[in-house]
Amino acid sequence: MVRWRSGTVTALRRQWAGAVELDVALPDGTTMRALAYPHLVGRPEPGDRVLLNAGALLMGLGTGGYALVVALPDRLPPDPPQARDTRDAGHLVKTRYTPLQPILLGVDEEASPHRAVLEAAEDLGGMPVVTADLHSALPAILAGVRADAPHARVAYVLTDGGALPAWFSRTLAGLRDDLVGTISVGQAFGGDLEAGTLHSGLLAARHVLHADVAVVAQGPGNLGTGTRWGFSGVAVGEAVNAAATLGGRPVGSLRVSAADPRPRHRGVSHHSLTAYGRVALASADLVVPDGLDPALAGEVDAALAPLAARHRIVRVATDGLDAALRASRVPLSTMGRGLDADHAYFLTAAAAGRHAAAQLA
């Protein structure tokens, strides 16, 4: 459960859209690295007393390696300027029935200026929807789209399998100028638009943000138990179903690696095989890049062969994609490995983006 700590802010460190990194001195003389979301708890300053949830940091979890600021108990932030006791400013509650549940304006609820558009929206009109099981694929997919369609309007649909606040992602903060917007769906929040369901989020991407391409992926810090079904990214199969149900064109970004030390993730990760092979009931374009190492390419082909009965296995040329990846506005990293350490992973995601761009011609 929650491991509480109380301490005093001694220094502010990195800051990005919606988040502040800080050092907190504890009564025992140690210092903890912490993260605050000013939209939820206010903006900490040196000297402030803070209450922390320190469990993830104390356990040494990877992406969750922060203590999280729960409150500035001696200096509470004021009510939001748009706060109402009615539903006029929205009534979409996320992280429901937890102590920090925010109340937001849903893009399709009654008070939204987009209500009429979304109430009338029936489908995605064939919009390519790239689905990925890891947040780290987002900048690589975007690089692949931009390589061939530099002016395409790309929206990001943030699902709730990983970090719930969009503000946690430094990658997303660095990509703001490359996206027409972020829509946080389900229990996720903090995007440019809020939606209660993936279906509403996809429709908003198309009809509110006027996206040409949508990318669906969870936030950073996914949950995994090492079992076939115990991985939050398995929900990528449901994203395929949602996109197809709404008349979009699902494009599957496969998790391919020759560098992951875990055998279950080499070649095509077992998570991709489960999501696309067992969870996705609709057909998708599963993209395989040309130019993989022959041994890796053989593993990928063998792993995908059983999926060919339901999905279209699409091979995509990779000329220019390495340069596009190296020109990424944000650093590329997956499981602590950069572009050169896990080139096949990023190349495969970029190829999915290129294939999505090809559907716009």
PDB file of C-alpha atoms in Angstrom, residues 31-278:
ATOM      1  CA  THR A  31      17.075  13.360   0.609  1.00  0.00           C
ATOM      2  CA  MET A  32      14.426  12.014  -1.739  1.00  0.00           C
ATOM      3  CA  ARG A  33      13.913  12.829  -5.383  1.00  0.00           C
ATOM      4  CA  ALA A  34      10.263  13.767  -5.829  1.00  0.00           C
ATOM      5  CA  LEU A  35       7.845  14.852  -8.548  1.00  0.00           C
ATOM      6  CA  ALA A  36       4.952  17.280  -8.205  1.00  0.00           C
ATOM      7  CA  TYR A  37       2.098  18.016 -10.583  1.00  0.00           C
ATOM      8  CA  PRO A  38       1.275  21.706  -9.960  1.00  0.00           C
ATOM      9  CA  HIS A  39      -2.174  21.373 -11.532  1.00  0.00           C
ATOM     10  CA  LEU A  40      -3.065  18.909  -8.764  1.00  0.00           C
ATOM     11  CA  VAL A  41      -1.138  20.031  -5.670  1.00  0.00           C
ATOM     12  CA  GLY A  42       0.136  23.541  -6.385  1.00  0.00           C
ATOM     13  CA  ARG A  43       3.674  24.640  -7.221  1.00  0.00           C
ATOM     14  CA  PRO A  44       6.203  23.706  -4.513  1.00  0.00           C
ATOM     15  CA  GLU A  45       8.922  26.117  -3.465  1.00  0.00           C
ATOM     16  CA  PRO A  46      12.032  25.601  -1.336  1.00  0.00           C
ATOM     17  CA  GLY A  47      11.014  25.575   2.307  1.00  0.00           C
ATOM     18  CA  ASP A  48       7.572  24.066   1.680  1.00  0.00           C
ATOM     19  CA  ARG A  49       6.549  21.033   3.710  1.00  0.00           C
ATOM     20  CA  VAL A  50       5.341  18.238   1.442  1.00  0.00           C
ATOM     21  CA  LEU A  51       3.596  14.924   1.970  1.00  0.00           C
ATOM     22  CA  LEU A  52       4.988  12.166  -0.232  1.00  0.00           C
ATOM     23  CA  ASN A  53       3.908   8.769  -1.520  1.00  0.00           C
ATOM     24  CA  ALA A  54       7.336   7.144  -1.574  1.00  0.00           C
ATOM     25  CA  GLY A  55       6.513   3.509  -2.341  1.00  0.00           C
ATOM     26  CA  ALA A  56       7.702   3.304  -5.972  1.00  0.00           C
ATOM     27  CA  LEU A  57      10.973   5.064  -5.190  1.00  0.00           C
ATOM     28  CA  LEU A  58      11.719   2.880  -2.178  1.00  0.00           C
ATOM     29  CA  MET A  59      11.042  -0.260  -4.222  1.00  0.00           C
ATOM     30  CA  GLY A  60      13.388   0.891  -6.976  1.00  0.00           C
ATOM     31  CA  LEU A  61      10.788   0.716  -9.744  1.00  0.00           C
ATOM     32  CA  GLY A  62      12.173   1.956 -13.062  1.00  0.00           C
ATOM     33  CA  THR A  63       9.979   4.644 -14.573  1.00  0.00           C
ATOM     34  CA  GLY A  64       8.284   5.185 -11.219  1.00  0.00           C
ATOM     35  CA  GLY A  65      11.537   6.172  -9.551  1.00  0.00           C
ATOM     36  CA  TYR A  66      10.145   9.238  -7.820  1.00  0.00           C
ATOM     37  CA  ALA A  67       8.392   9.960  -4.592  1.00  0.00           C
ATOM     38  CA  LEU A  68       5.176  11.700  -5.598  1.00  0.00           C
ATOM     39  CA  VAL A  69       3.987  14.879  -3.920  1.00  0.00           C
ATOM     40  CA  VAL A  70       0.504  14.280  -2.519  1.00  0.00           C
ATOM     41  CA  ALA A  71       0.013  17.682  -0.897  1.00  0.00           C
ATOM     42  CA  LEU A  72       1.569  20.926   0.263  1.00  0.00           C
ATOM     43  CA  PRO A  73      -0.398  20.845   3.523  1.00  0.00           C
ATOM     44  CA  ASP A  74       0.654  24.297   4.762  1.00  0.00           C
ATOM     45  CA  ARG A  75       0.033  26.081   1.458  1.00  0.00           C
ATOM     46  CA  LEU A  76      -2.917  24.616  -0.390  1.00  0.00           C
ATOM     47  CA  PRO A  77      -3.559  25.902  -3.923  1.00  0.00           C
ATOM     48  CA  PRO A  78      -6.695  27.978  -4.551  1.00  0.00           C
ATOM     49  CA  ASP A  79      -9.709  26.514  -6.262  1.00  0.00           C
ATOM     50  CA  PRO A  80      -9.402  26.511 -10.073  1.00  0.00           C
ATOM     51  CA  PRO A  81     -10.759  29.751 -11.574  1.00  0.00           C
ATOM     52  CA  GLN A  82     -13.366  27.824 -13.541  1.00  0.00           C
ATOM     53  CA  ALA A  83     -14.572  25.839 -10.520  1.00  0.00           C
ATOM     54  CA  ARG A  84     -18.336  25.538 -10.280  1.00  0.00           C
ATOM     55  CA  ASP A  85     -20.815  23.700  -8.167  1.00  0.00           C
ATOM     56  CA  THR A  86     -22.644  22.767 -11.371  1.00  0.00           C
ATOM     57  CA  ARG A  87     -21.597  20.784 -14.426  1.00  0.00           C
ATOM     58  CA  ASP A  88     -20.976  23.909 -16.509  1.00  0.00           C
ATOM     59  CA  ALA A  89     -17.191  23.464 -16.338  1.00  0.00           C
ATOM     60  CA  GLY A  90     -17.334  19.690 -16.744  1.00  0.00           C
ATOM     61  CA  HIS A  91     -18.020  16.710 -14.543  1.00  0.00           C
ATOM     62  CA  LEU A  92     -15.696  14.055 -15.947  1.00  0.00           C
ATOM     63  CA  VAL A  93     -13.997  12.531 -12.895  1.00  0.00           C
ATOM     64  CA  LYS A  94     -10.757  10.626 -13.456  1.00  0.00           C
ATOM     65  CA  THR A  95      -8.731   8.411 -11.125  1.00  0.00           C
ATOM     66  CA  ARG A  96     -12.182   8.067  -9.646  1.00  0.00           C
ATOM     67  CA  TYR A  97     -12.658   7.721  -5.885  1.00  0.00           C
ATOM     68  CA  THR A  98      -9.002   8.246  -5.147  1.00  0.00           C
ATOM     69  CA  PRO A  99      -7.852  11.206  -3.008  1.00  0.00           C
ATOM     70  CA  LEU A 100      -6.547  13.233  -5.968  1.00  0.00           C
ATOM     71  CA  GLN A 101      -9.426  12.729  -8.393  1.00  0.00           C
ATOM     72  CA  PRO A 102      -9.559  15.689 -10.811  1.00  0.00           C
ATOM     73  CA  ILE A 103     -12.882  16.903 -12.234  1.00  0.00           C
ATOM     74  CA  LEU A 104     -12.480  17.808 -15.891  1.00  0.00           C
ATOM     75  CA  LEU A 105     -14.428  18.877 -18.934  1.00  0.00           C
ATOM     76  CA  GLY A 106     -14.957  15.873 -21.191  1.00  0.00           C
ATOM     77  CA  VAL A 107     -14.676  16.613 -24.879  1.00  0.00           C
ATOM     78  CA  ASP A 108     -18.098  15.106 -25.589  1.00  0.00           C
ATOM     79  CA  GLU A 109     -20.098  16.044 -22.487  1.00  0.00           C
ATOM     80  CA  GLU A 110     -22.957  18.540 -22.436  1.00  0.00           C
ATOM     81  CA  ALA A 111     -20.914  21.617 -21.500  1.00  0.00           C
ATOM     82  CA  SER A 112     -18.226  20.993 -24.121  1.00  0.00           C
ATOM     83  CA  PRO A 113     -18.089  23.248 -27.195  1.00  0.00           C
ATOM     84  CA  HIS A 114     -17.434  20.061 -29.172  1.00  0.00           C
ATOM     85  CA  ARG A 115     -20.539  18.229 -27.969  1.00  0.00           C
ATOM     86  CA  ALA A 116     -22.578  18.704 -31.164  1.00  0.00           C
ATOM     87  CA  VAL A 117     -19.715  17.617 -33.408  1.00  0.00           C
ATOM     88  CA  LEU A 118     -19.055  14.447 -31.443  1.00  0.00           C
ATOM     89  CA  GLU A 119     -22.726  13.651 -30.955  1.00  0.00           C
ATOM     90  CA  ALA A 120     -23.039  13.578 -34.735  1.00  0.00           C
ATOM     91  CA  ALA A 121     -19.742  11.770 -35.393  1.00  0.00           C
ATOM     92  CA  GLU A 122     -20.223   8.214 -36.627  1.00  0.00           C
ATOM     93  CA  ASP A 123     -16.808   7.063 -37.808  1.00  0.00           C
ATOM     94  CA  LEU A 124     -13.163   7.885 -38.431  1.00  0.00           C
ATOM     95  CA  GLY A 125     -13.487   8.052 -42.195  1.00  0.00           C
ATOM     96  CA  GLY A 126     -10.657   5.598 -42.780  1.00  0.00           C
ATOM     97  CA  MET A 127      -8.133   7.486 -40.639  1.00  0.00           C
ATOM     98  CA  PRO A 128      -4.984   5.425 -39.992  1.00  0.00           C
ATOM     99  CA  VAL A 129      -4.665   4.580 -36.296  1.00  0.00           C
ATOM    100  CA  VAL A 130      -1.212   3.364 -35.253  1.00  0.00           C
ATOM    101  CA  THR A 131      -1.347   1.194 -32.135  1.00  0.00           C
ATOM    102  CA  ALA A 132       1.687   0.547 -29.938  1.00  0.00           C
ATOM    103  CA  ASP A 133       2.107  -1.149 -26.573  1.00  0.00           C
ATOM    104  CA  LEU A 134       4.902   1.086 -25.234  1.00  0.00           C
ATOM    105  CA  HIS A 135       5.045   4.859 -24.863  1.00  0.00           C
ATOM    106  CA  SER A 136       8.611   4.806 -26.190  1.00  0.00           C
ATOM    107  CA  ALA A 137       7.280   3.992 -29.657  1.00  0.00           C
ATOM    108  CA  LEU A 138       5.523   7.371 -29.961  1.00  0.00           C
ATOM    109  CA  PRO A 139       8.461   9.537 -31.151  1.00  0.00           C
ATOM    110  CA  ALA A 140       9.664   6.802 -33.523  1.00  0.00           C
ATOM    111  CA  ILE A 141       6.200   6.416 -35.071  1.00  0.00           C
ATOM    112  CA  LEU A 142       6.015  10.176 -35.426  1.00  0.00           C
ATOM    113  CA  ALA A 143       9.436  10.237 -37.117  1.00  0.00           C
ATOM    114  CA  GLY A 144       8.193   7.656 -39.617  1.00  0.00           C
ATOM    115  CA  VAL A 145       5.082   9.670 -40.429  1.00  0.00           C
ATOM    116  CA  ARG A 146       7.069  12.872 -40.806  1.00  0.00           C
ATOM    117  CA  ALA A 147       9.639  11.227 -43.095  1.00  0.00           C
ATOM    118  CA  ASP A 148       7.056  10.983 -45.894  1.00  0.00           C
ATOM    119  CA  ALA A 149       4.236  13.295 -44.795  1.00  0.00           C
ATOM    120  CA  PRO A 150       5.895  16.232 -43.017  1.00  0.00           C
ATOM    121  CA  HIS A 151       2.686  18.236 -42.822  1.00  0.00           C
ATOM    122  CA  ALA A 152       0.367  15.456 -41.670  1.00  0.00           C
ATOM    123  CA  ARG A 153      -1.714  16.272 -38.613  1.00  0.00           C
ATOM    124  CA  VAL A 154      -0.901  13.656 -35.958  1.00  0.00           C
ATOM    125  CA  ALA A 155      -2.817  13.278 -32.697  1.00  0.00           C
ATOM    126  CA  TYR A 156      -1.772  11.196 -29.708  1.00  0.00           C
ATOM    127  CA  VAL A 157      -4.410   9.238 -27.799  1.00  0.00           C
ATOM    128  CA  LEU A 158      -3.016   8.497 -24.325  1.00  0.00           C
ATOM    129  CA  THR A 159      -4.530   5.386 -22.777  1.00  0.00           C
ATOM    130  CA  ASP A 160      -4.448   4.545 -19.096  1.00  0.00           C
ATOM    131  CA  GLY A 161      -2.210   1.468 -18.905  1.00  0.00           C
ATOM    132  CA  GLY A 162       0.867   3.412 -17.796  1.00  0.00           C
ATOM    133  CA  ALA A 163       1.335   6.864 -16.287  1.00  0.00           C
ATOM    134  CA  LEU A 164      -2.086   8.443 -15.863  1.00  0.00           C
ATOM    135  CA  PRO A 165      -1.027  12.128 -15.916  1.00  0.00           C
ATOM    136  CA  ALA A 166       0.098  13.199 -19.383  1.00  0.00           C
ATOM    137  CA  TRP A 167       2.398  15.599 -17.524  1.00  0.00           C
ATOM    138  CA  PHE A 168       4.663  12.744 -16.399  1.00  0.00           C
ATOM    139  CA  SER A 169       6.035  12.278 -19.924  1.00  0.00           C
ATOM    140  CA  ARG A 170       9.042  14.417 -20.829  1.00  0.00           C
ATOM    141  CA  THR A 171       8.790  12.846 -24.290  1.00  0.00           C
ATOM    142  CA  LEU A 172       5.295  14.204 -24.726  1.00  0.00           C
ATOM    143  CA  ALA A 173       6.336  17.631 -23.477  1.00  0.00           C
ATOM    144  CA  GLY A 174       9.088  17.684 -26.109  1.00  0.00           C
ATOM    145  CA  LEU A 175       6.721  16.653 -28.908  1.00  0.00           C
ATOM    146  CA  ARG A 176       4.044  19.277 -28.306  1.00  0.00           C
ATOM    147  CA  ASP A 177       4.943  21.214 -31.451  1.00  0.00           C
ATOM    148  CA  ASP A 178       4.856  18.027 -33.553  1.00  0.00           C
ATOM    149  CA  LEU A 179       1.361  16.962 -32.515  1.00  0.00           C
ATOM    150  CA  VAL A 180      -1.984  18.624 -33.118  1.00  0.00           C
ATOM    151  CA  GLY A 181      -2.904  17.558 -29.604  1.00  0.00           C
ATOM    152  CA  THR A 182      -3.085  14.861 -26.981  1.00  0.00           C
ATOM    153  CA  ILE A 183      -6.337  13.282 -25.865  1.00  0.00           C
ATOM    154  CA  SER A 184      -6.194  11.477 -22.523  1.00  0.00           C
ATOM    155  CA  VAL A 185      -8.753   8.691 -22.302  1.00  0.00           C
ATOM    156  CA  GLY A 186     -10.089   6.365 -19.645  1.00  0.00           C
ATOM    157  CA  GLN A 187      -8.504   7.177 -16.276  1.00  0.00           C
ATOM    158  CA  ALA A 188      -5.606   9.074 -17.913  1.00  0.00           C
ATOM    159  CA  PHE A 189      -5.757  12.867 -17.712  1.00  0.00           C
ATOM    160  CA  GLY A 190      -3.820  16.030 -18.486  1.00  0.00           C
ATOM    161  CA  GLY A 191      -4.087  15.997 -22.268  1.00  0.00           C
ATOM    162  CA  ASP A 192      -5.256  18.898 -24.404  1.00  0.00           C
ATOM    163  CA  LEU A 193      -8.640  17.166 -24.487  1.00  0.00           C
ATOM    164  CA  GLU A 194     -10.214  14.679 -22.080  1.00  0.00           C
ATOM    165  CA  ALA A 195     -12.337  11.687 -23.061  1.00  0.00           C
ATOM    166  CA  GLY A 196     -13.966   8.992 -20.983  1.00  0.00           C
ATOM    167  CA  THR A 197     -13.398   6.197 -23.487  1.00  0.00           C
ATOM    168  CA  LEU A 198     -10.967   5.273 -26.221  1.00  0.00           C
ATOM    169  CA  HIS A 199     -13.785   5.426 -28.760  1.00  0.00           C
ATOM    170  CA  SER A 200     -14.635   9.023 -27.838  1.00  0.00           C
ATOM    171  CA  GLY A 201     -10.956   9.895 -27.876  1.00  0.00           C
ATOM    172  CA  LEU A 202     -10.470   8.544 -31.386  1.00  0.00           C
ATOM    173  CA  LEU A 203     -13.529  10.394 -32.648  1.00  0.00           C
ATOM    174  CA  ALA A 204     -12.235  13.586 -31.045  1.00  0.00           C
ATOM    175  CA  ALA A 205      -8.866  13.108 -32.729  1.00  0.00           C
ATOM    176  CA  ARG A 206     -10.571  12.953 -36.093  1.00  0.00           C
ATOM    177  CA  HIS A 207     -13.413  15.431 -35.741  1.00  0.00           C
ATOM    178  CA  VAL A 208     -12.127  17.958 -33.187  1.00  0.00           C
ATOM    179  CA  LEU A 209      -8.378  17.983 -33.785  1.00  0.00           C
ATOM    180  CA  HIS A 210      -8.870  17.120 -37.484  1.00  0.00           C
ATOM    181  CA  ALA A 211      -6.041  14.618 -37.334  1.00  0.00           C
ATOM    182  CA  ASP A 212      -4.886  12.751 -40.423  1.00  0.00           C
ATOM    183  CA  VAL A 213      -3.256  10.051 -38.257  1.00  0.00           C
ATOM    184  CA  ALA A 214      -3.796   9.021 -34.637  1.00  0.00           C
ATOM    185  CA  VAL A 215      -1.286   7.168 -32.457  1.00  0.00           C
ATOM    186  CA  VAL A 216      -2.694   5.138 -29.565  1.00  0.00           C
ATOM    187  CA  ALA A 217      -0.339   4.082 -26.768  1.00  0.00           C
ATOM    188  CA  GLN A 218      -0.224   3.975 -22.999  1.00  0.00           C
ATOM    189  CA  GLY A 219       1.820   6.425 -20.995  1.00  0.00           C
ATOM    190  CA  PRO A 220       5.312   5.624 -19.685  1.00  0.00           C
ATOM    191  CA  GLY A 221       5.716   3.239 -16.793  1.00  0.00           C
ATOM    192  CA  ASN A 222       3.711   0.239 -18.001  1.00  0.00           C
ATOM    193  CA  LEU A 223       2.677  -2.548 -15.668  1.00  0.00           C
ATOM    194  CA  GLY A 224       4.015  -6.057 -16.266  1.00  0.00           C
ATOM    195  CA  THR A 225       4.266  -9.312 -14.335  1.00  0.00           C
ATOM    196  CA  GLY A 226       6.262 -11.342 -16.866  1.00  0.00           C
ATOM    197  CA  THR A 227       3.223 -13.430 -17.791  1.00  0.00           C
ATOM    198  CA  ARG A 228       1.324 -13.564 -21.068  1.00  0.00           C
ATOM    199  CA  TRP A 229      -1.711 -11.666 -19.818  1.00  0.00           C
ATOM    200  CA  GLY A 230      -0.247  -9.585 -17.003  1.00  0.00           C
ATOM    201  CA  PHE A 231       0.920  -6.634 -19.091  1.00  0.00           C
ATOM    202  CA  SER A 232      -0.995  -3.384 -19.445  1.00  0.00           C
ATOM    203  CA  GLY A 233       0.049  -3.064 -23.097  1.00  0.00           C
ATOM    204  CA  VAL A 234      -2.041  -6.107 -24.040  1.00  0.00           C
ATOM    205  CA  ALA A 235      -4.838  -3.535 -24.319  1.00  0.00           C
ATOM    206  CA  VAL A 236      -3.325  -2.533 -27.660  1.00  0.00           C
ATOM    207  CA  GLY A 237      -5.453  -5.335 -29.106  1.00  0.00           C
ATOM    208  CA  GLU A 238      -8.560  -3.562 -27.841  1.00  0.00           C
ATOM    209  CA  ALA A 239      -7.311  -0.397 -29.539  1.00  0.00           C
ATOM    210  CA  VAL A 240      -7.278  -2.312 -32.828  1.00  0.00           C
ATOM    211  CA  ASN A 241     -10.873  -3.355 -32.204  1.00  0.00           C
ATOM    212  CA  ALA A 242     -11.945   0.206 -31.361  1.00  0.00           C
ATOM    213  CA  ALA A 243     -10.286   1.698 -34.435  1.00  0.00           C
ATOM    214  CA  ALA A 244     -11.843  -0.901 -36.723  1.00  0.00           C
ATOM    215  CA  THR A 245     -15.279  -0.560 -35.116  1.00  0.00           C
ATOM    216  CA  LEU A 246     -15.192   3.171 -35.825  1.00  0.00           C
ATOM    217  CA  GLY A 247     -14.160   2.770 -39.450  1.00  0.00           C
ATOM    218  CA  GLY A 248     -10.480   3.568 -39.016  1.00  0.00           C
ATOM    219  CA  ARG A 249      -7.528   1.668 -40.448  1.00  0.00           C
ATOM    220  CA  PRO A 250      -5.572  -0.023 -37.658  1.00  0.00           C
ATOM    221  CA  VAL A 251      -1.796  -0.113 -38.169  1.00  0.00           C
ATOM    222  CA  GLY A 252       0.060  -2.279 -35.666  1.00  0.00           C
ATOM    223  CA  SER A 253       3.461  -1.150 -34.459  1.00  0.00           C
ATOM    224  CA  LEU A 254       5.144  -4.390 -33.403  1.00  0.00           C
ATOM    225  CA  ARG A 255       7.543  -4.659 -30.485  1.00  0.00           C
ATOM    226  CA  VAL A 256      10.607  -6.116 -32.184  1.00  0.00           C
ATOM    227  CA  SER A 257      14.034  -6.398 -30.589  1.00  0.00           C
ATOM    228  CA  ALA A 258      17.330  -8.198 -30.948  1.00  0.00           C
ATOM    229  CA  ALA A 259      18.729  -6.494 -27.848  1.00  0.00           C
ATOM    230  CA  ASP A 260      16.316  -7.248 -25.038  1.00  0.00           C
ATOM    231  CA  PRO A 261      18.010  -9.647 -22.601  1.00  0.00           C
ATOM    232  CA  ARG A 262      14.716 -11.426 -21.898  1.00  0.00           C
ATOM    233  CA  PRO A 263      14.039 -14.221 -24.419  1.00  0.00           C
ATOM    234  CA  ARG A 264      10.281 -13.575 -24.380  1.00  0.00           C
ATOM    235  CA  HIS A 265      10.875 -10.111 -25.836  1.00  0.00           C
ATOM    236  CA  ARG A 266      13.396 -11.011 -28.553  1.00  0.00           C
ATOM    237  CA  GLY A 267      12.202 -11.244 -32.115  1.00  0.00           C
ATOM    238  CA  VAL A 268       8.570 -10.229 -31.775  1.00  0.00           C
ATOM    239  CA  SER A 269       7.729  -9.716 -28.112  1.00  0.00           C
ATOM    240  CA  HIS A 270       5.219 -12.134 -26.680  1.00  0.00           C
ATOM    241  CA  HIS A 271       3.180  -9.080 -25.688  1.00  0.00           C
ATOM    242  CA  SER A 272       2.710  -8.093 -29.339  1.00  0.00           C
ATOM    243  CA  LEU A 273       1.836 -11.672 -30.230  1.00  0.00           C
ATOM    244  CA  THR A 274      -0.768 -11.804 -27.484  1.00  0.00           C
ATOM    245  CA  ALA A 275      -2.265  -8.395 -28.227  1.00  0.00           C
ATOM    246  CA  TYR A 276      -2.543  -8.864 -31.979  1.00  0.00           C
ATOM    247  CA  GLY A 277      -2.936 -12.631 -32.026  1.00  0.00           C
ATOM    248  CA  ARG A 278      -5.373 -13.153 -29.157  1.00  0.00           C
TER     249      ARG A 278
END
